[in-house]
Amino acid sequence: MDKRDRISVIIPCYNVQKYIMRCFGSIYDQTYGFENLEVILIDDLSTDNTWSILESLQRKYPGNVIALKMQKKGKCGGARNLGMDICSGKYITFVDADDWIHPDMLKVLHDRMAEDDYDVVQCGVSCFKGALPYVPAVNDHEIQKLDLNNVDNRKNLIISLTGFTNVPVWAKLYSVRFIRENNLRFMENIYYEDTYFSMLCVLLAKKYCKVQSTLYCYFENMDGIIRSGISNAKIRDSKIIMDHIRQAIKSRKAELGNVVEQCQCEIQAFLLWHQYIEPYSRMESFLKKEQDICKEDFLKSEQDIFNNPYVKAFSDDMVLKIMSELRKTAEKLY
């Protein structure tokens, strides 16, 4: 294959010994040519065998693989920043270590990127839990070319960031020139760092392209960072990220020009979604699961609770509501 533009593939790794070789295999098999890739594997202080696997890949492919270990915990944001600091590619793509990419993904995204010097090109995403999903044939002619000088295009792009498959940084190819000219960085040691980076990209980009073909496969790993349950840190970090986006908008006023005024409603809707609606939904889901466990555990031990005379005498509205839910669970169990 002819020598092509170098693409840096940045992969944060934390306790992914079960998945990293599947991910790496999909990158090695790219029709763009592995020889044209720089794969940067960054271990965020894993406690399993991940680091030794990364070291072995670097030894095997010294011209194309760089394995680095973080000096201190930085989560995905810290790992990606380190990768961006050392990368030598003309373009960057981010891949999660438990995901898989279509063999044609980098070729399709690169060819579109080079066609009109876009700042960002993204593709479609599918999800899988076990076996890899069926991936249809690539149709790289189905695209949306978005000139973001058109206000409506930018508005639609901002609103699209409320969708799960649009806000992450994977499934996209970025111009290194665009990233460095705009000093785009990830927030470190925090959840939802993608949201911050992606929003700034959409606000600052001039040309954006969407390839409709599904080329990125996201693994729904229930042990992963985001899907491993709710926590105070995750709730808190949603607000911190949104506050930093507000601060970035203020500090980059000169760079953004009239974008903020033109897209004020869309930006506000984005902030509402990520700071309140999504966290609220996660909290409700978590609370319901905990309530169900609490009810079932109690009823397994105290099946005759509704015959208790004290229970029959309850009159407080809140307690009666709770007991009504307990009775519904009892009817299902028994």
Coordinates of C-alpha atoms in Angstrom, one line a residue:
M1 CA 0.0 0.0 0.0
D2 CA 1.2 3.5 -0.7
K3 CA 2.3 5.6 2.2
R4 CA -0.6 7.5 3.6
D5 CA -1.1 10.2 6.2
R6 CA -0.2 8.9 9.7
I7 CA -3.2 8.3 12.0
S8 CA -2.6 8.2 15.8
V9 CA -5.0 5.7 17.5
I10 CA -5.1 6.6 21.2
I11 CA -6.5 3.9 23.6
P12 CA -6.8 4.4 27.4
C13 CA -6.5 1.1 29.2
Y14 CA -7.6 0.1 32.7
N15 CA -8.0 -3.5 33.7
V16 CA -8.9 -4.6 30.2
Q17 CA -6.8 -7.8 29.9
K18 CA -9.9 -9.7 28.7
Y19 CA -10.6 -7.3 25.8
I20 CA -7.6 -5.4 24.7
M21 CA -6.4 -8.0 22.1
R22 CA -9.9 -8.1 20.5
C23 CA -9.7 -4.3 20.2
F24 CA -6.1 -4.3 19.0
G25 CA -6.9 -7.0 16.4
S26 CA -9.5 -4.8 14.9
I27 CA -7.0 -2.0 14.6
Y28 CA -4.3 -4.2 13.2
D29 CA -6.7 -5.4 10.5
Q30 CA -7.5 -1.9 9.2
T31 CA -7.6 -1.7 5.4
Y32 CA -6.0 1.8 5.8
G33 CA -2.8 -0.2 6.5
F34 CA -1.3 -0.9 10.0
E35 CA 2.0 0.5 8.7
N36 CA 0.3 3.9 8.5
L37 CA -0.9 3.9 12.1
E38 CA 0.6 4.9 15.4
V39 CA -1.2 3.0 18.2
I40 CA -0.7 4.6 21.6
L41 CA -1.7 2.3 24.4
I42 CA -1.9 4.1 27.8
D43 CA -2.2 2.1 31.0
D44 CA -4.0 4.1 33.8
L45 CA -2.4 2.1 36.6
S46 CA -4.2 -1.2 36.0
T47 CA -4.3 -3.8 38.7
D48 CA -4.6 -6.8 36.4
N49 CA -2.3 -8.1 33.6
T50 CA -3.1 -5.2 31.2
W51 CA 0.4 -3.6 31.4
S52 CA 2.3 -6.7 30.5
I53 CA 0.1 -7.2 27.4
L54 CA 0.7 -3.6 26.3
E55 CA 4.4 -4.1 26.8
S56 CA 4.4 -7.2 24.7
L57 CA 2.5 -5.4 21.8
Q58 CA 5.1 -2.7 21.9
R59 CA 7.9 -5.2 21.7
K60 CA 6.2 -7.0 18.8
Y61 CA 5.4 -3.8 16.8
P62 CA 8.1 -1.3 17.8
G63 CA 7.5 0.9 14.8
N64 CA 3.8 1.3 15.3
V65 CA 2.9 0.7 18.9
I66 CA 3.8 2.9 21.9
A67 CA 2.9 1.6 25.4
L68 CA 2.9 4.1 28.3
K69 CA 2.0 3.9 31.9
M70 CA 0.5 6.9 33.7
Q71 CA 2.5 8.3 36.6
K72 CA -0.6 9.0 38.5
K73 CA -4.3 8.2 38.1
G74 CA -5.9 10.3 35.5
K75 CA -8.9 8.3 34.2
C76 CA -9.6 8.4 30.4
G77 CA -9.1 12.1 30.2
G78 CA -5.5 12.0 31.6
A79 CA -4.6 9.1 29.3
R80 CA -6.0 10.8 26.2
N81 CA -4.2 14.0 27.0
L82 CA -0.9 12.1 27.3
G83 CA -1.6 10.4 24.0
M84 CA -2.3 13.7 22.3
D85 CA 0.9 15.2 23.8
I86 CA 3.2 12.6 22.2
C87 CA 1.3 11.6 19.0
S88 CA 3.0 12.2 15.6
G89 CA 0.0 11.6 13.4
K90 CA -1.8 14.1 11.1
Y91 CA -5.1 12.8 12.5
I92 CA -6.2 11.3 15.8
T93 CA -8.9 8.8 16.6
F94 CA -9.8 7.6 20.1
V95 CA -10.8 4.0 20.7
D96 CA -12.0 2.4 24.0
A97 CA -10.0 -0.7 24.9
D98 CA -13.1 -3.0 25.1
D99 CA -14.6 -1.9 21.8
W100 CA -14.1 -3.1 18.2
I101 CA -13.9 -1.2 14.9
H102 CA -14.9 -2.1 11.4
P103 CA -11.9 -3.0 9.1
D104 CA -12.7 0.0 6.8
M105 CA -13.4 2.6 9.5
L106 CA -10.1 4.5 9.4
K107 CA -9.9 4.4 5.6
V108 CA -13.4 5.7 5.2
L109 CA -13.0 8.5 7.8
H110 CA -9.6 9.5 6.4
D111 CA -10.7 9.6 2.8
R112 CA -13.6 11.9 3.8
M113 CA -11.3 14.0 6.0
A114 CA -8.8 14.5 3.2
E115 CA -11.5 15.2 0.7
D116 CA -12.4 18.6 2.1
D117 CA -10.0 19.2 5.1
Y118 CA -12.7 18.7 7.8
D119 CA -12.0 19.4 11.4
V120 CA -14.0 16.3 12.5
V121 CA -15.5 13.3 10.7
Q122 CA -17.7 10.8 12.5
C123 CA -19.3 7.5 11.7
G124 CA -22.3 5.5 12.9
V125 CA -22.2 3.3 16.1
S126 CA -23.7 0.0 17.1
C127 CA -23.6 -1.7 20.5
F128 CA -22.9 -5.3 21.4
K129 CA -22.8 -7.4 24.6
G130 CA -21.6 -10.8 23.6
A131 CA -20.7 -11.7 20.0
L132 CA -19.8 -8.9 17.7
P133 CA -22.9 -7.5 16.0
Y134 CA -23.6 -7.9 12.3
V135 CA -22.0 -4.9 10.5
P136 CA -23.6 -4.0 7.2
A137 CA -21.5 -3.2 4.1
V138 CA -19.9 0.2 4.1
N139 CA -21.7 2.9 2.1
D140 CA -19.3 5.8 2.3
H141 CA -21.4 7.9 -0.1
E142 CA -24.1 8.3 2.6
I143 CA -22.8 11.4 4.3
Q144 CA -23.7 14.8 5.7
K145 CA -21.3 17.6 5.0
L146 CA -21.9 20.3 7.6
D147 CA -20.6 23.8 7.0
L148 CA -20.8 25.2 10.5
N149 CA -21.0 28.7 9.2
N150 CA -24.6 27.8 8.7
V151 CA -26.2 28.4 12.0
D152 CA -28.9 25.7 11.6
N153 CA -26.2 23.1 11.0
R154 CA -24.4 24.0 14.2
K155 CA -27.6 24.1 16.2
N156 CA -28.5 20.6 15.0
L157 CA -25.1 19.3 15.9
I158 CA -25.3 20.7 19.4
I159 CA -28.7 19.1 20.0
S160 CA -27.4 15.8 18.7
L161 CA -24.9 15.8 21.6
T162 CA -27.8 14.7 23.9
G163 CA -27.6 11.3 22.1
F164 CA -25.5 8.5 23.6
T165 CA -23.6 7.7 20.4
N166 CA -22.8 11.3 19.5
V167 CA -21.3 12.7 22.7
P168 CA -18.4 10.2 23.2
V169 CA -15.1 11.0 21.4
W170 CA -14.8 7.6 19.8
A171 CA -16.2 6.8 16.3
K172 CA -14.6 10.1 15.1
L173 CA -11.4 11.2 13.3
Y174 CA -10.0 14.6 14.4
S175 CA -7.6 16.9 12.6
V176 CA -4.5 17.4 14.8
R177 CA -4.2 20.9 13.4
F178 CA -7.8 21.7 14.7
I179 CA -7.1 20.2 18.1
R180 CA -3.8 22.0 18.6
E181 CA -4.9 25.4 17.1
N182 CA -7.8 25.4 19.6
N183 CA -5.8 24.0 22.5
L184 CA -8.4 21.2 23.0
R185 CA -7.8 19.1 26.1
F186 CA -9.7 16.6 28.2
M187 CA -10.5 17.2 31.9
E188 CA -8.6 14.7 34.0
N189 CA -9.5 12.3 36.8
I190 CA -13.2 12.9 36.3
Y191 CA -16.1 11.1 34.7
Y192 CA -17.8 12.3 31.5
E193 CA -14.7 13.9 30.1
D194 CA -16.0 13.1 26.6
T195 CA -18.9 15.5 27.1
Y196 CA -16.6 18.5 27.7
F197 CA -14.3 17.7 24.8
S198 CA -17.1 17.0 22.3
M199 CA -19.0 20.2 23.2
L200 CA -16.0 22.4 22.6
C201 CA -15.3 20.6 19.3
V202 CA -18.8 21.3 18.1
L203 CA -18.6 25.0 19.2
L204 CA -15.2 25.6 17.7
A205 CA -15.2 23.5 14.5
K206 CA -15.8 25.1 11.1
K207 CA -16.4 22.0 9.0
Y208 CA -17.8 18.7 10.2
C209 CA -18.8 15.5 8.3
K210 CA -21.0 12.6 9.3
V211 CA -20.6 9.2 7.6
Q212 CA -23.9 7.3 8.1
S213 CA -22.3 3.8 7.9
T214 CA -21.9 1.9 11.2
L215 CA -18.2 1.5 11.6
Y216 CA -17.7 1.6 15.4
C217 CA -18.9 -1.2 17.7
Y218 CA -19.3 -0.2 21.4
F219 CA -19.1 -3.0 23.9
E220 CA -21.8 -2.7 26.7
N221 CA -19.4 -3.7 29.4
M222 CA -21.3 -3.7 32.7
D223 CA -18.0 -3.7 34.6
G224 CA -16.9 -0.6 32.7
I225 CA -16.4 2.9 34.2
I226 CA -19.7 4.5 33.2
R227 CA -22.0 1.5 33.4
S228 CA -20.8 0.2 36.7
G229 CA -23.5 1.9 38.7
I230 CA -24.3 5.3 40.1
S231 CA -22.1 7.0 42.7
N232 CA -21.8 10.3 44.4
A233 CA -18.7 11.0 42.2
K234 CA -20.7 10.4 39.0
I235 CA -23.5 12.7 40.1
R236 CA -21.1 15.4 41.2
D237 CA -18.9 15.1 38.1
S238 CA -21.9 15.8 35.8
K239 CA -22.2 19.3 37.4
I240 CA -18.5 19.9 37.5
I241 CA -18.2 19.1 33.7
M242 CA -21.1 21.5 32.9
D243 CA -19.6 24.3 35.0
H244 CA -16.3 23.9 33.2
I245 CA -18.1 24.1 29.8
R246 CA -19.8 27.3 31.0
Q247 CA -16.4 28.7 32.1
A248 CA -14.8 27.6 28.7
I249 CA -17.5 29.4 26.8
K250 CA -16.8 32.6 28.7
S251 CA -13.0 32.4 28.5
R252 CA -13.1 31.6 24.7
K253 CA -15.5 34.4 23.8
A254 CA -13.1 35.8 21.2
E255 CA -12.6 32.4 19.5
L256 CA -16.3 31.5 19.5
G257 CA -17.4 34.8 18.0
N258 CA -21.2 35.0 17.8
V259 CA -21.7 31.2 18.1
V260 CA -22.9 31.4 21.7
E261 CA -25.5 34.1 21.0
Q262 CA -26.8 32.3 17.9
C263 CA -27.0 28.9 19.6
Q264 CA -28.0 30.0 23.1
C265 CA -31.1 27.8 23.4
E266 CA -29.4 24.8 22.0
I267 CA -26.5 25.2 24.5
Q268 CA -28.9 25.6 27.3
A269 CA -30.8 22.4 26.3
F270 CA -27.5 20.5 26.2
L271 CA -26.6 21.7 29.7
L272 CA -30.1 20.8 31.0
W273 CA -29.8 17.3 29.5
H274 CA -26.3 16.5 30.8
Q275 CA -26.5 18.2 34.2
Y276 CA -30.0 17.3 35.2
I277 CA -32.1 15.0 33.0
E278 CA -29.5 12.2 32.5
P279 CA -28.2 12.2 36.1
Y280 CA -31.9 12.2 37.4
S281 CA -32.7 9.2 35.2
R282 CA -29.7 7.3 36.4
M283 CA -30.5 8.1 40.1
E284 CA -34.1 6.9 39.6
S285 CA -33.0 3.7 38.0
F286 CA -30.5 3.0 40.7
L287 CA -32.9 3.8 43.5
K288 CA -35.6 1.5 42.0
K289 CA -33.1 -1.4 41.8
E290 CA -32.0 -0.8 45.4
Q291 CA -35.7 -0.6 46.6
D292 CA -36.5 -3.9 44.8
I293 CA -33.6 -5.6 46.5
C294 CA -34.6 -4.2 49.9
K295 CA -38.2 -5.3 49.5
E296 CA -37.4 -8.8 48.3
D297 CA -34.8 -9.5 50.9
F298 CA -37.2 -8.5 53.7
L299 CA -40.1 -10.5 52.3
K300 CA -38.1 -13.6 52.0
S301 CA -37.5 -13.5 55.8
E302 CA -40.8 -12.1 56.9
Q303 CA -43.5 -13.5 54.7
D304 CA -46.3 -13.0 57.3
I305 CA -45.6 -9.3 57.8
F306 CA -49.1 -8.2 56.6
N307 CA -50.8 -10.1 59.4
N308 CA -48.9 -8.1 62.0
P309 CA -51.4 -6.0 64.0
Y310 CA -49.0 -3.0 64.1
V311 CA -48.7 -3.0 60.4
K312 CA -52.5 -3.1 60.1
A313 CA -52.7 0.0 62.3
F314 CA -50.4 2.2 60.1
S315 CA -52.1 5.5 59.1
D316 CA -49.3 7.8 57.9
D317 CA -49.7 8.4 54.2
M318 CA -46.0 8.0 53.4
V319 CA -45.8 4.7 55.3
L320 CA -49.0 3.4 53.7
K321 CA -47.5 4.2 50.2
I322 CA -44.3 2.3 51.1
M323 CA -46.3 -0.7 52.4
S324 CA -48.5 -0.7 49.3
E325 CA -45.3 -1.1 47.2
L326 CA -44.2 -3.9 49.5
R327 CA -47.5 -5.6 49.1
K328 CA -47.2 -5.5 45.3
T329 CA -43.8 -7.1 45.5
A330 CA -45.2 -9.8 47.9
E331 CA -47.9 -10.6 45.4
K332 CA -45.3 -11.1 42.7
L333 CA -43.0 -13.2 44.9
Y334 CA -45.7 -15.4 46.3

